[in-house]
Amino acid sequence: MRTPFLIAALMLSDPAHAGAWLREQGSGFLSFGSTIDELGRSTGSAYAEYGLRPKLTLGAKVDVDMTAGQIGDGSAYVFARKPIPTGERTYKLAYELGIGGTIEQDPSALLRTGLSYGRGITAWDHSGWIAIDGALEWVESDSSVTAKLDATIGLTLNDRFKVMFQVFYSQTETEATTTLAPSLIWTPKPNKNRSYQFGIEAKEGVLGLKLGVWHSF
């Protein structure tokens, strides 16, 4: 299997999925999203994470096919994320372990390992960061392994608006796919916990509309 490689630049100041930055103890995050492409295919996703301890974040993620207007095939897993000490360095590292299963007629166990890198930056007088997340997912039924590498770029424009650009790379033994996803994050009321995501996705020459809701607590 080829080794995936991506380079990221800037990212927004308050990420959706914290990656290398663990959630503060007692705080959490929820997001719900849906993508509809020009071929009529639809997917849905839900993500949650919670800071159980200062050095332990727990979470869950679900991705499913919604083309038929109901929950179809997909996957779901829960995970635990821990920091990797970096001393006085300006970047953050974390690893996670997850377990779950596929959602289909004959479900199968799924195991996941992940490694995240994050670094806060300032660009054009706006705060932002770099986030790169890599993972390996193993499905028990056919012993298949999928390598994933996600890079996120973004900036906070003001109290209400943020821009984000993401690249999702996925590779199995037989194929590789790359998805490009720019989006705008709108917070109707500054300093509130609810935000909305509006974006597009380009995957294998097919465009899609992406909508999402983020909620911190």
CSV table of C-alpha atoms in Angstrom, one decimal:
chain,number,residue,atom,x,y,z
A,1,MET,CA,0.0,0.0,0.0
A,2,ARG,CA,1.4,3.4,-0.9
A,3,THR,CA,2.1,5.9,1.8
A,4,PRO,CA,-0.3,8.9,1.7
A,5,PHE,CA,1.2,12.3,1.9
A,6,LEU,CA,-0.5,15.7,2.3
A,7,ILE,CA,0.7,19.2,3.2
A,8,ALA,CA,-1.6,21.7,5.1
A,9,ALA,CA,-1.3,25.4,5.7
A,10,LEU,CA,-3.7,27.5,7.9
A,11,MET,CA,-6.7,26.5,10.0
A,12,LEU,CA,-9.4,28.2,12.1
A,13,SER,CA,-9.0,29.1,15.7
A,14,ASP,CA,-11.7,26.9,17.2
A,15,PRO,CA,-11.8,23.5,15.4
A,16,ALA,CA,-14.8,21.3,15.1
A,17,HIS,CA,-12.9,18.1,15.8
A,18,ALA,CA,-10.2,19.0,18.3
A,19,GLY,CA,-7.7,16.4,17.1
A,20,ALA,CA,-4.4,17.1,18.8
A,21,TRP,CA,-6.1,19.6,21.2
A,22,LEU,CA,-8.0,17.6,23.9
A,23,ARG,CA,-11.3,19.0,25.3
A,24,GLU,CA,-11.1,20.7,28.6
A,25,GLN,CA,-12.4,18.5,31.5
A,26,GLY,CA,-16.1,18.7,31.8
A,27,SER,CA,-16.6,20.3,28.3
A,28,GLY,CA,-18.0,18.7,25.2
A,29,PHE,CA,-18.8,19.1,21.5
A,30,LEU,CA,-21.5,17.8,19.2
A,31,SER,CA,-21.8,18.1,15.4
A,32,PHE,CA,-24.3,16.9,12.9
A,33,GLY,CA,-23.8,17.1,9.1
A,34,SER,CA,-25.2,16.0,5.8
A,35,THR,CA,-23.8,16.0,2.2
A,36,ILE,CA,-25.9,15.8,-0.9
A,37,ASP,CA,-24.0,15.4,-4.3
A,38,GLU,CA,-25.1,16.2,-7.8
A,39,LEU,CA,-25.8,12.5,-8.5
A,40,GLY,CA,-28.4,12.4,-5.8
A,41,ARG,CA,-26.3,10.6,-3.2
A,42,SER,CA,-26.6,11.6,0.4
A,43,THR,CA,-24.6,10.9,3.5
A,44,GLY,CA,-25.1,11.8,7.2
A,45,SER,CA,-22.7,12.0,10.0
A,46,ALA,CA,-22.7,12.7,13.8
A,47,TYR,CA,-19.7,13.4,16.0
A,48,ALA,CA,-19.3,13.9,19.8
A,49,GLU,CA,-16.5,14.3,22.2
A,50,TYR,CA,-16.2,15.0,25.9
A,51,GLY,CA,-13.3,15.9,28.2
A,52,LEU,CA,-13.5,13.3,30.9
A,53,ARG,CA,-10.2,14.2,32.5
A,54,PRO,CA,-7.5,16.8,31.7
A,55,LYS,CA,-5.6,14.2,29.7
A,56,LEU,CA,-8.4,12.0,28.4
A,57,THR,CA,-11.1,12.9,25.8
A,58,LEU,CA,-13.8,10.3,24.9
A,59,GLY,CA,-15.8,10.5,21.8
A,60,ALA,CA,-18.0,8.8,19.1
A,61,LYS,CA,-18.5,9.1,15.4
A,62,VAL,CA,-21.2,7.7,13.0
A,63,ASP,CA,-21.2,8.0,9.2
A,64,VAL,CA,-24.1,6.5,7.2
A,65,ASP,CA,-25.5,6.5,3.7
A,66,MET,CA,-28.8,8.5,3.6
A,67,THR,CA,-29.5,8.3,-0.2
A,68,ALA,CA,-32.8,6.3,0.3
A,69,GLY,CA,-34.0,8.7,2.9
A,70,GLN,CA,-33.2,6.4,5.8
A,71,ILE,CA,-30.1,5.1,7.5
A,72,GLY,CA,-28.1,2.8,5.2
A,73,ASP,CA,-24.7,1.3,5.3
A,74,GLY,CA,-22.0,3.0,7.2
A,75,SER,CA,-19.8,2.7,10.2
A,76,ALA,CA,-19.7,3.8,13.9
A,77,TYR,CA,-17.1,3.7,16.6
A,78,VAL,CA,-16.2,5.1,20.0
A,79,PHE,CA,-12.7,6.3,20.8
A,80,ALA,CA,-10.4,7.5,23.6
A,81,ARG,CA,-7.8,10.3,22.9
A,82,LYS,CA,-4.7,10.9,24.9
A,83,PRO,CA,-2.0,13.6,24.5
A,84,ILE,CA,1.7,12.9,23.6
A,85,PRO,CA,4.0,15.1,25.7
A,86,THR,CA,5.8,17.8,23.5
A,87,GLY,CA,7.4,19.9,26.3
A,88,GLU,CA,7.7,23.5,25.4
A,89,ARG,CA,7.3,23.0,21.7
A,90,THR,CA,4.7,25.1,19.9
A,91,TYR,CA,2.8,22.2,18.4
A,92,LYS,CA,0.5,19.5,19.9
A,93,LEU,CA,0.4,15.8,19.4
A,94,ALA,CA,-2.2,13.2,20.5
A,95,TYR,CA,-3.1,9.6,19.7
A,96,GLU,CA,-6.4,7.8,19.8
A,97,LEU,CA,-7.7,4.2,19.9
A,98,GLY,CA,-11.2,3.3,18.8
A,99,ILE,CA,-13.5,0.3,18.5
A,100,GLY,CA,-16.8,-0.1,16.7
A,101,GLY,CA,-18.3,-1.7,13.7
A,102,THR,CA,-19.8,-1.5,10.2
A,103,ILE,CA,-23.5,-0.7,9.7
A,104,GLU,CA,-24.8,-3.2,7.2
A,105,GLN,CA,-26.8,-6.4,6.8
A,106,ASP,CA,-23.9,-8.4,8.2
A,107,PRO,CA,-22.1,-6.1,10.7
A,108,SER,CA,-18.4,-6.5,11.3
A,109,ALA,CA,-16.0,-5.3,14.0
A,110,LEU,CA,-13.9,-2.2,13.3
A,111,LEU,CA,-10.7,-1.2,15.0
A,112,ARG,CA,-9.1,2.3,14.6
A,113,THR,CA,-5.8,3.9,15.6
A,114,GLY,CA,-5.0,7.5,15.0
A,115,LEU,CA,-2.3,10.2,15.4
A,116,SER,CA,-3.0,13.9,15.3
A,117,TYR,CA,-0.8,17.0,14.9
A,118,GLY,CA,-1.9,20.6,15.6
A,119,ARG,CA,-0.3,24.0,15.7
A,120,GLY,CA,-1.7,27.4,16.3
A,121,ILE,CA,-0.6,30.3,14.0
A,122,THR,CA,-1.3,33.8,13.1
A,123,ALA,CA,-1.8,34.9,9.4
A,124,TRP,CA,-2.8,38.3,8.0
A,125,ASP,CA,-3.6,39.4,11.5
A,126,HIS,CA,-6.1,36.5,12.0
A,127,SER,CA,-5.7,33.6,14.3
A,128,GLY,CA,-5.7,30.1,12.9
A,129,TRP,CA,-4.0,26.7,13.0
A,130,ILE,CA,-2.7,23.7,11.2
A,131,ALA,CA,-4.3,20.3,11.9
A,132,ILE,CA,-3.3,17.0,10.4
A,133,ASP,CA,-4.9,13.7,11.4
A,134,GLY,CA,-3.9,10.3,10.3
A,135,ALA,CA,-5.6,7.0,11.0
A,136,LEU,CA,-5.7,3.3,10.2
A,137,GLU,CA,-9.0,1.4,10.2
A,138,TRP,CA,-9.2,-2.4,10.2
A,139,VAL,CA,-12.5,-4.3,9.4
A,140,GLU,CA,-12.6,-7.8,10.8
A,141,SER,CA,-14.9,-9.4,8.2
A,142,ASP,CA,-12.4,-9.1,5.3
A,143,SER,CA,-9.3,-8.0,7.2
A,144,SER,CA,-9.2,-4.9,5.0
A,145,VAL,CA,-7.2,-1.9,6.2
A,146,THR,CA,-8.0,1.7,5.2
A,147,ALA,CA,-5.4,4.5,5.7
A,148,LYS,CA,-6.8,8.0,6.2
A,149,LEU,CA,-5.0,11.4,6.2
A,150,ASP,CA,-7.0,14.5,6.8
A,151,ALA,CA,-5.6,18.1,6.6
A,152,THR,CA,-7.6,21.2,7.7
A,153,ILE,CA,-6.8,24.8,6.8
A,154,GLY,CA,-8.7,27.8,8.1
A,155,LEU,CA,-8.9,31.2,9.7
A,156,THR,CA,-11.1,33.1,12.0
A,157,LEU,CA,-12.3,36.3,10.1
A,158,ASN,CA,-14.2,37.9,12.9
A,159,ASP,CA,-16.6,37.0,15.8
A,160,ARG,CA,-19.2,35.6,13.4
A,161,PHE,CA,-17.4,34.0,10.5
A,162,LYS,CA,-14.6,31.5,9.9
A,163,VAL,CA,-13.4,29.9,6.7
A,164,MET,CA,-12.1,26.4,6.5
A,165,PHE,CA,-10.5,24.2,3.8
A,166,GLN,CA,-10.2,20.5,4.3
A,167,VAL,CA,-8.5,17.7,2.3
A,168,PHE,CA,-9.6,14.1,3.1
A,169,TYR,CA,-7.4,11.3,1.7
A,170,SER,CA,-8.4,7.6,2.0
A,171,GLN,CA,-6.6,4.6,0.6
A,172,THR,CA,-7.2,0.9,0.6
A,173,GLU,CA,-5.2,-1.9,-1.0
A,174,THR,CA,-7.1,-1.3,-4.3
A,175,GLU,CA,-8.0,2.3,-4.5
A,176,ALA,CA,-7.4,5.8,-3.3
A,177,THR,CA,-9.7,8.8,-3.1
A,178,THR,CA,-9.2,12.5,-2.3
A,179,THR,CA,-11.9,14.9,-1.3
A,180,LEU,CA,-11.6,18.7,-1.2
A,181,ALA,CA,-14.0,20.6,1.1
A,182,PRO,CA,-14.0,24.4,1.5
A,183,SER,CA,-16.6,25.8,3.9
A,184,LEU,CA,-17.8,28.8,5.8
A,185,ILE,CA,-18.6,28.6,9.5
A,186,TRP,CA,-21.2,31.1,10.8
A,187,THR,CA,-21.9,31.8,14.4
A,188,PRO,CA,-25.2,33.9,14.5
A,189,LYS,CA,-24.5,35.3,18.0
A,190,PRO,CA,-20.8,36.0,18.9
A,191,ASN,CA,-19.4,34.1,21.8
A,192,LYS,CA,-22.4,31.6,21.7
A,193,ASN,CA,-22.0,27.9,21.5
A,194,ARG,CA,-24.0,27.2,18.3
A,195,SER,CA,-22.4,27.5,14.8
A,196,TYR,CA,-23.5,26.5,11.3
A,197,GLN,CA,-21.4,25.1,8.5
A,198,PHE,CA,-22.0,25.7,4.8
A,199,GLY,CA,-19.6,24.1,2.3
A,200,ILE,CA,-19.0,22.1,-0.9
A,201,GLU,CA,-17.2,18.9,-1.5
A,202,ALA,CA,-15.4,17.7,-4.6
A,203,LYS,CA,-14.8,14.0,-4.8
A,204,GLU,CA,-13.7,12.1,-7.9
A,205,GLY,CA,-15.1,14.9,-10.1
A,206,VAL,CA,-18.5,15.0,-8.4
A,207,LEU,CA,-19.6,18.1,-6.4
A,208,GLY,CA,-21.7,18.0,-3.3
A,209,LEU,CA,-23.3,20.5,-0.9
A,210,LYS,CA,-22.3,20.1,2.8
A,211,LEU,CA,-24.4,21.5,5.7
A,212,GLY,CA,-23.6,21.1,9.4
A,213,VAL,CA,-24.4,22.2,12.9
A,214,TRP,CA,-21.8,22.5,15.7
A,215,HIS,CA,-22.6,22.8,19.4
A,216,SER,CA,-20.2,23.2,22.3
A,217,PHE,CA,-21.2,22.7,25.9
